Coordinates of C-alpha atoms and ligand atoms in Angstrom, one line a residue:
X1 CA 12.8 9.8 17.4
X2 CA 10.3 12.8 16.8
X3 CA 8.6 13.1 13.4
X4 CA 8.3 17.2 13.0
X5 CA 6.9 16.7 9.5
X6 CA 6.5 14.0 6.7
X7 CA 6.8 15.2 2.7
X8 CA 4.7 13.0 0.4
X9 CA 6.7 13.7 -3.1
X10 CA 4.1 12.6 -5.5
X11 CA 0.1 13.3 -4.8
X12 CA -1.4 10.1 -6.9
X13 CA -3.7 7.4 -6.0
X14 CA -1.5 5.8 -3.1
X15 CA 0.7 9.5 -1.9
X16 CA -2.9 11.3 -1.3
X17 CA -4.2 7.6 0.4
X18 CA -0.9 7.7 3.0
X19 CA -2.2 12.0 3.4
X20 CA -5.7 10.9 4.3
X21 CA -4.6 8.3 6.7
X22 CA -2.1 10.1 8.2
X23 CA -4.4 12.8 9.2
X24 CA -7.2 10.0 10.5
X25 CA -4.7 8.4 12.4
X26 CA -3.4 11.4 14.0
X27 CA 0.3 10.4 13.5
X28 CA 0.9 14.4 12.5
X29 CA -1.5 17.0 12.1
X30 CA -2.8 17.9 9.0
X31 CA 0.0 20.9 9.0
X32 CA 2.7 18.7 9.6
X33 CA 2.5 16.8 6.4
X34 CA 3.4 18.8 2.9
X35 CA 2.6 17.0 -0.4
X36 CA 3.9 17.3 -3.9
X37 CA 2.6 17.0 -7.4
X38 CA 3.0 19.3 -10.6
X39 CA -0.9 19.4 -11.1
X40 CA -1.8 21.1 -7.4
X41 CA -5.7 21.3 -8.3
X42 CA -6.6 17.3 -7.3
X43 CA -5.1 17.9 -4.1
X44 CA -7.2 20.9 -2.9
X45 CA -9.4 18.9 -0.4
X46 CA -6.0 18.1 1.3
X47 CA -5.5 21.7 1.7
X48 CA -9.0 22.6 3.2
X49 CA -7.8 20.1 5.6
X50 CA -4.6 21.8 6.1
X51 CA -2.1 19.9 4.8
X52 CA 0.7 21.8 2.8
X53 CA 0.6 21.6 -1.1
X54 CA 3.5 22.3 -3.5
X55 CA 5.1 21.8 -6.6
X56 CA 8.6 22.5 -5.2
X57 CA 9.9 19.0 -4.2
X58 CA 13.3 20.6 -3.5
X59 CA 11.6 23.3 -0.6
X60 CA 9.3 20.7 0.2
X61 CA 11.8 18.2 1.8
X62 CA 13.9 20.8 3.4
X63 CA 13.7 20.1 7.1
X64 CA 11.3 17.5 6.4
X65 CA 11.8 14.4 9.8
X66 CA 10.5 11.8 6.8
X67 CA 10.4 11.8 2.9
X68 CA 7.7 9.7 1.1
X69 CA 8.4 8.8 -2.2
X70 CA 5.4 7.8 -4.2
X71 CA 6.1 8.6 -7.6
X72 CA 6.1 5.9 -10.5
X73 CA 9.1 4.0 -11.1
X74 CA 10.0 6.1 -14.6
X75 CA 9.8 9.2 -12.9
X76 CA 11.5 7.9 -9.9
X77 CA 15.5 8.2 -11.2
X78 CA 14.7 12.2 -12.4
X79 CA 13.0 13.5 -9.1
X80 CA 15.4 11.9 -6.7
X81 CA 17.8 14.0 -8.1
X82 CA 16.2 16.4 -7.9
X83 CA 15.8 16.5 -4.2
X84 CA 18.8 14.9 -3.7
X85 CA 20.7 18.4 -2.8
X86 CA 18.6 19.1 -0.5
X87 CA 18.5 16.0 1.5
X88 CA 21.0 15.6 4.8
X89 CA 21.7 12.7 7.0
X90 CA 19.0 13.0 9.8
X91 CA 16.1 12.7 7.6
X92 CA 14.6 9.1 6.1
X93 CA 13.4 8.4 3.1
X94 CA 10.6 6.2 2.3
X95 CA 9.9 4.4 -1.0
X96 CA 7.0 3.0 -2.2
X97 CA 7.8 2.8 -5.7
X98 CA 7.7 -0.8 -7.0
X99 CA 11.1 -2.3 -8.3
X100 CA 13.4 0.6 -7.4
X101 CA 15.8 -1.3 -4.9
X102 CA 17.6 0.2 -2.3
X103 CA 20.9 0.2 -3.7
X104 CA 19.4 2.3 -6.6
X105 CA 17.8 5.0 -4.4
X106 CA 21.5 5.0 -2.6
X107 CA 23.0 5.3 -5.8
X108 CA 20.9 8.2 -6.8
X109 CA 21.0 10.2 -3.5
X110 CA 25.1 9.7 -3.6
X111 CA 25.3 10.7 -0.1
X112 CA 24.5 8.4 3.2
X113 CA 21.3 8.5 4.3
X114 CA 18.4 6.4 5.8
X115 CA 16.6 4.3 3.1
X116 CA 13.7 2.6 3.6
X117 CA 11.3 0.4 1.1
X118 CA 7.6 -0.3 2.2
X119 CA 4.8 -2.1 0.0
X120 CA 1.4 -0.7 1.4
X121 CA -2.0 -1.1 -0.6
X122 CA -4.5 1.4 -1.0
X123 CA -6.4 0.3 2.3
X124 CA -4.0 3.0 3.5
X125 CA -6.6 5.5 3.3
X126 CA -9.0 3.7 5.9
X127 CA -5.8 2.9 8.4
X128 CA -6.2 -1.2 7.2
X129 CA -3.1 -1.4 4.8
X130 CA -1.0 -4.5 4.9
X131 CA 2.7 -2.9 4.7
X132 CA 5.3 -4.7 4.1
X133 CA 8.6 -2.8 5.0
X134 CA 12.6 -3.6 4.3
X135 CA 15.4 -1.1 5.1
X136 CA 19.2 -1.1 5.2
X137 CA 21.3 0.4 8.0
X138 CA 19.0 2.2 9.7
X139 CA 18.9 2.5 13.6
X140 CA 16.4 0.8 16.1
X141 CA 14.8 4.3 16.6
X142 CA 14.5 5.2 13.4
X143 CA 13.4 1.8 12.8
X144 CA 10.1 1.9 15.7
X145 CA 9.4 5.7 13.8
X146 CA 8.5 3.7 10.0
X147 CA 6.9 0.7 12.1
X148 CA 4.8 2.8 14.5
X149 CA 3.9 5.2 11.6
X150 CA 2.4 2.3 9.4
X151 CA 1.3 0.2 12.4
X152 CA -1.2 3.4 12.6
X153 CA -2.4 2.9 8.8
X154 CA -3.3 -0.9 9.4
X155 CA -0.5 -4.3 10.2
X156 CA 3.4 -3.8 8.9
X157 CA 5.7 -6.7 9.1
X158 CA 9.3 -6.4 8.2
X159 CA 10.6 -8.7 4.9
X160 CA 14.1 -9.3 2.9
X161 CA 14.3 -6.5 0.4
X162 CA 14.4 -9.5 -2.0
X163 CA 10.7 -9.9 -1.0
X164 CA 9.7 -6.8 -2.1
X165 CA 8.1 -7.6 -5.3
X166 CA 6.3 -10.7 -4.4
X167 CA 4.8 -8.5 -1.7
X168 CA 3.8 -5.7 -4.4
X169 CA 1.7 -8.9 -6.0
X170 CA 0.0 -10.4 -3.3
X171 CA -0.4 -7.1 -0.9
X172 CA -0.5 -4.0 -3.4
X173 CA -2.3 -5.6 -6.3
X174 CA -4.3 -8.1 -4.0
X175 CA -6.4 -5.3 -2.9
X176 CA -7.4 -5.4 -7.1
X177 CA -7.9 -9.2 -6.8
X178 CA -10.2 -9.3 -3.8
X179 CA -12.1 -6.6 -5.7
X180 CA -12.5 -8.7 -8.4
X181 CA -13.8 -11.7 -6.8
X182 CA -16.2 -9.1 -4.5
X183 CA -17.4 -7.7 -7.7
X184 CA -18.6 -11.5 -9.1
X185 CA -20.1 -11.9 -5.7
X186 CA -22.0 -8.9 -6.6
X187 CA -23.3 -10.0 -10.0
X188 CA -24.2 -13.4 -8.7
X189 CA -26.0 -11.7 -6.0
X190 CA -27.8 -9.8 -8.9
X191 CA -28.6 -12.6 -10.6
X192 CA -30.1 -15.1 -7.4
X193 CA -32.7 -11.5 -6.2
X194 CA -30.7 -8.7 -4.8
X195 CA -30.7 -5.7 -5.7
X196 CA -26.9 -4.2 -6.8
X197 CA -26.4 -2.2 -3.2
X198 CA -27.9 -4.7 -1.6
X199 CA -25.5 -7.1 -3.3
X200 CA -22.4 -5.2 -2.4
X201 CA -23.2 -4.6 1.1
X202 CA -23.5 -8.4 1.6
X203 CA -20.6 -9.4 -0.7
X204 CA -18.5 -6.9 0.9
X205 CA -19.2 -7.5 4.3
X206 CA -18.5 -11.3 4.3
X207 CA -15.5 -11.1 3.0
X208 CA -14.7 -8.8 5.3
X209 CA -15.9 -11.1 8.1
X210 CA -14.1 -14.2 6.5
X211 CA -10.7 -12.4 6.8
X212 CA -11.1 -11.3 10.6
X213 CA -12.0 -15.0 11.1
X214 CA -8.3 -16.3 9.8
X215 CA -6.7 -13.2 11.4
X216 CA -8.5 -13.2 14.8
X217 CA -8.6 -16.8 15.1
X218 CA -5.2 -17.5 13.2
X219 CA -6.5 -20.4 11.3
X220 CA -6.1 -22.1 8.2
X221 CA -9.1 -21.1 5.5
X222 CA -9.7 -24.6 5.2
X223 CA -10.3 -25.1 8.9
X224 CA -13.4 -22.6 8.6
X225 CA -14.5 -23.7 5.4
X226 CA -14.9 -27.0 7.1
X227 CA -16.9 -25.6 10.0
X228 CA -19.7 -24.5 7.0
X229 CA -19.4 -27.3 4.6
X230 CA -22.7 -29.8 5.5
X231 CA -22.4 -33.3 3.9
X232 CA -24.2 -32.7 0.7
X233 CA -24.7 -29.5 1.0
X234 CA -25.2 -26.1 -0.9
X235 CA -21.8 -24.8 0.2
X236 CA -20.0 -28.0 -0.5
X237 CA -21.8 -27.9 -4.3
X238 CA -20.9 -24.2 -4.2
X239 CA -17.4 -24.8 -3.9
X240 CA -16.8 -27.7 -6.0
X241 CA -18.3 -26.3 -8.6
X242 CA -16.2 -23.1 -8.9
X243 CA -12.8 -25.3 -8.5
X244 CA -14.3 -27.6 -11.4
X245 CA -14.3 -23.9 -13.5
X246 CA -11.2 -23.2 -12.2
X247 CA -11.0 -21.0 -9.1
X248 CA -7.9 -21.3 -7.0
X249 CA -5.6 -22.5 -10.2
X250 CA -7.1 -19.3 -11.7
X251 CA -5.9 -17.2 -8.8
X252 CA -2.1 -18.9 -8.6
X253 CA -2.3 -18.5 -12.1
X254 CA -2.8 -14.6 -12.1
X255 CA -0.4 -14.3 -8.6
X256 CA 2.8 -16.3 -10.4
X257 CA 2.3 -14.4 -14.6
X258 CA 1.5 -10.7 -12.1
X259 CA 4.9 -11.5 -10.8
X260 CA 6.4 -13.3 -13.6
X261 CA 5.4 -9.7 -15.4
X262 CA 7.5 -8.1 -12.6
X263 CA 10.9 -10.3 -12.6
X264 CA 10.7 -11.1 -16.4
Ligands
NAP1 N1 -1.5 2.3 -6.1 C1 -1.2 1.3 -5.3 O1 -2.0 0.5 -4.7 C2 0.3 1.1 -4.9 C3 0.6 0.3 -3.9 C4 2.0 0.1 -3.5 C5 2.9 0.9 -4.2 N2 2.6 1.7 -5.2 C6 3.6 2.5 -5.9 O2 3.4 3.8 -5.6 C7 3.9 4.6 -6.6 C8 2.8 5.6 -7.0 O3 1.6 4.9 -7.5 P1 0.3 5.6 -7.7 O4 -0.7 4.6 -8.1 O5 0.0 6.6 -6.6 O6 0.7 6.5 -9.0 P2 0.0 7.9 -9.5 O7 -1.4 7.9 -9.1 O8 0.4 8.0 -11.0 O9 0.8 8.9 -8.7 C9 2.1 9.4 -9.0 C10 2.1 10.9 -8.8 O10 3.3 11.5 -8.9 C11 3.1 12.8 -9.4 N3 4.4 13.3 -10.0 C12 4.9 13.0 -11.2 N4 6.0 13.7 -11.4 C13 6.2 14.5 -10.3 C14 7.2 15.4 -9.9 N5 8.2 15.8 -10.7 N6 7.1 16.0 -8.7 C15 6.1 15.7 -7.8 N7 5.1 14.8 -8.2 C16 5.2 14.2 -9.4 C17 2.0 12.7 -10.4 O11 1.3 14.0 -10.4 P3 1.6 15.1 -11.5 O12 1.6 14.4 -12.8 O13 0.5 16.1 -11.3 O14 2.9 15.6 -11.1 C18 1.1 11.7 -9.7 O15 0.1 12.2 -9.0 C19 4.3 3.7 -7.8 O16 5.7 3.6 -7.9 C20 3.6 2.4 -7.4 O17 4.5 1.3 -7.8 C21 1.3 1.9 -5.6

């Protein structure tokens, strides 16, 4: 199917991400995407790029080919409502919002239409998301439309909607846990002679490098750990001494009480 243009209805941290990336990707032009907030001002840079910005979510998804909803889950019920007049059958509607299900958003529209949910991170911006998506009744085109537009903001798989909020832990928030263990990298690297750039540029880069490795070469972490680890070596002393303090059962830990948090 043709995407004319894509609605973002809420211009946060994650709706102006999927803007950006939308216009490096070239999936639209900049004209072809509109995006809502109440507040316009933070979205002005948007504009100078030529995206469309509004405050009307109920002219903004008129005509729109695909609605993005990125609001927060409290505000979620209200502005679906909203727009829910002027939504018709041809057009799909994206959620991002954690923890609203499907069956909700269905609820709230009252009328059939094309529901999808997808899980991106904030990688988004850059075109390297992980996106998980789920759906419900929609067609095979309509289907390659949601997968090729994320495919073009970094790797999508499809997931059981019952998935969804293990994937908000380990691929939404994850991008906040990887930062975390860049960021003691960097202090470390502080601490044993670099200076803080220096630090991060190093820190950052080889983590970057140690996920291509599992990804390109689809191998187990322990596989390339193995390739490094010399028989009483530094990495091998490295290592065991941050499991001895705690790091992997201090990871699980914060994965299972994040989604603990989630499904209480
Ligand atoms: N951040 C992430 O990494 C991430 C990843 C995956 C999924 N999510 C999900 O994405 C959703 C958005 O998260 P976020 O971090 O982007 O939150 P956020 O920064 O608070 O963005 C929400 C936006 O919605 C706007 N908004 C509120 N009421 C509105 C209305 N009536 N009409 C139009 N816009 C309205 C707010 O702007 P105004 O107050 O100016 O209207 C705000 O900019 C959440 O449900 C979250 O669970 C986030």
């Amino acid at each position: 199917m043709s995407v004319n243009s894509i609605t973002i209805i809420g211009g946060g941290n994650l709706g102006k991400a999927i803007a950006e990336g939308l216009i490096a990707s070239k999936f639209v032009k900049p004209n072809q995407i509109t995006i809502t907030r109440r507040n316009t001002t933070t979205l002005d840079y948007l504009k100078k790029q030529g995206v469309k910005i509004s405050s009307d979510n109920k002219t903004a998804v008129k005509n729109a080919s695909i609605v993005l909803l990125c609001v927060k889950p409290f505000q979620t019920k209200e502005i679906v409502k909203e727009i829910s007049k002027s939504i018709d059958a041809k057009q799909i509607i994206v959620s991002v919002v954690s923890g609203v299900t499907i069956h909700d958003l269905e609820t709230e529209i009252g009328k059939k239409t094309t529901i999808f949910r997808a899980m991106p991170n904030t990688a988004i911006a850059i075109k390297q998301s992980m996106t998980c998506i789920s759906y419900k009744g929609a067609s095979s085109a309509q289907i390659k439309t949601i997968e090729d537009l994320f495919n073009t903001l970094g790797k999508t798989i499809t997931i059981d909607e019952k998935l969804m909020d293990a994937s908000t832990i380990l691929g939404a928030c994850g991008t906040a846990f990887a930062m975390r263990y860049i960021r003691a990298n960097i202090q470390a690297g502080i601490e044993i002679g670099f200076d803080a750039s220096t630090a991060r540029l190093i820190a950052a880069q080889t983590v970057k490098g140690a996920a291509q490795l599992l990804i390109e070469n689809n191998s187990h972490p322990e596989a390339e750990i193995d390739k490094v680890t010399t028989p009483k070596g530094v990495t091998i002393t490295g290592l065991n001494q941050m499991e001895h303090h705690g790091l992997s059962s201090s990871v699980i830990k914060g994965i299972t009480e994040a989604y603990k948090k989630m499904n209480p």
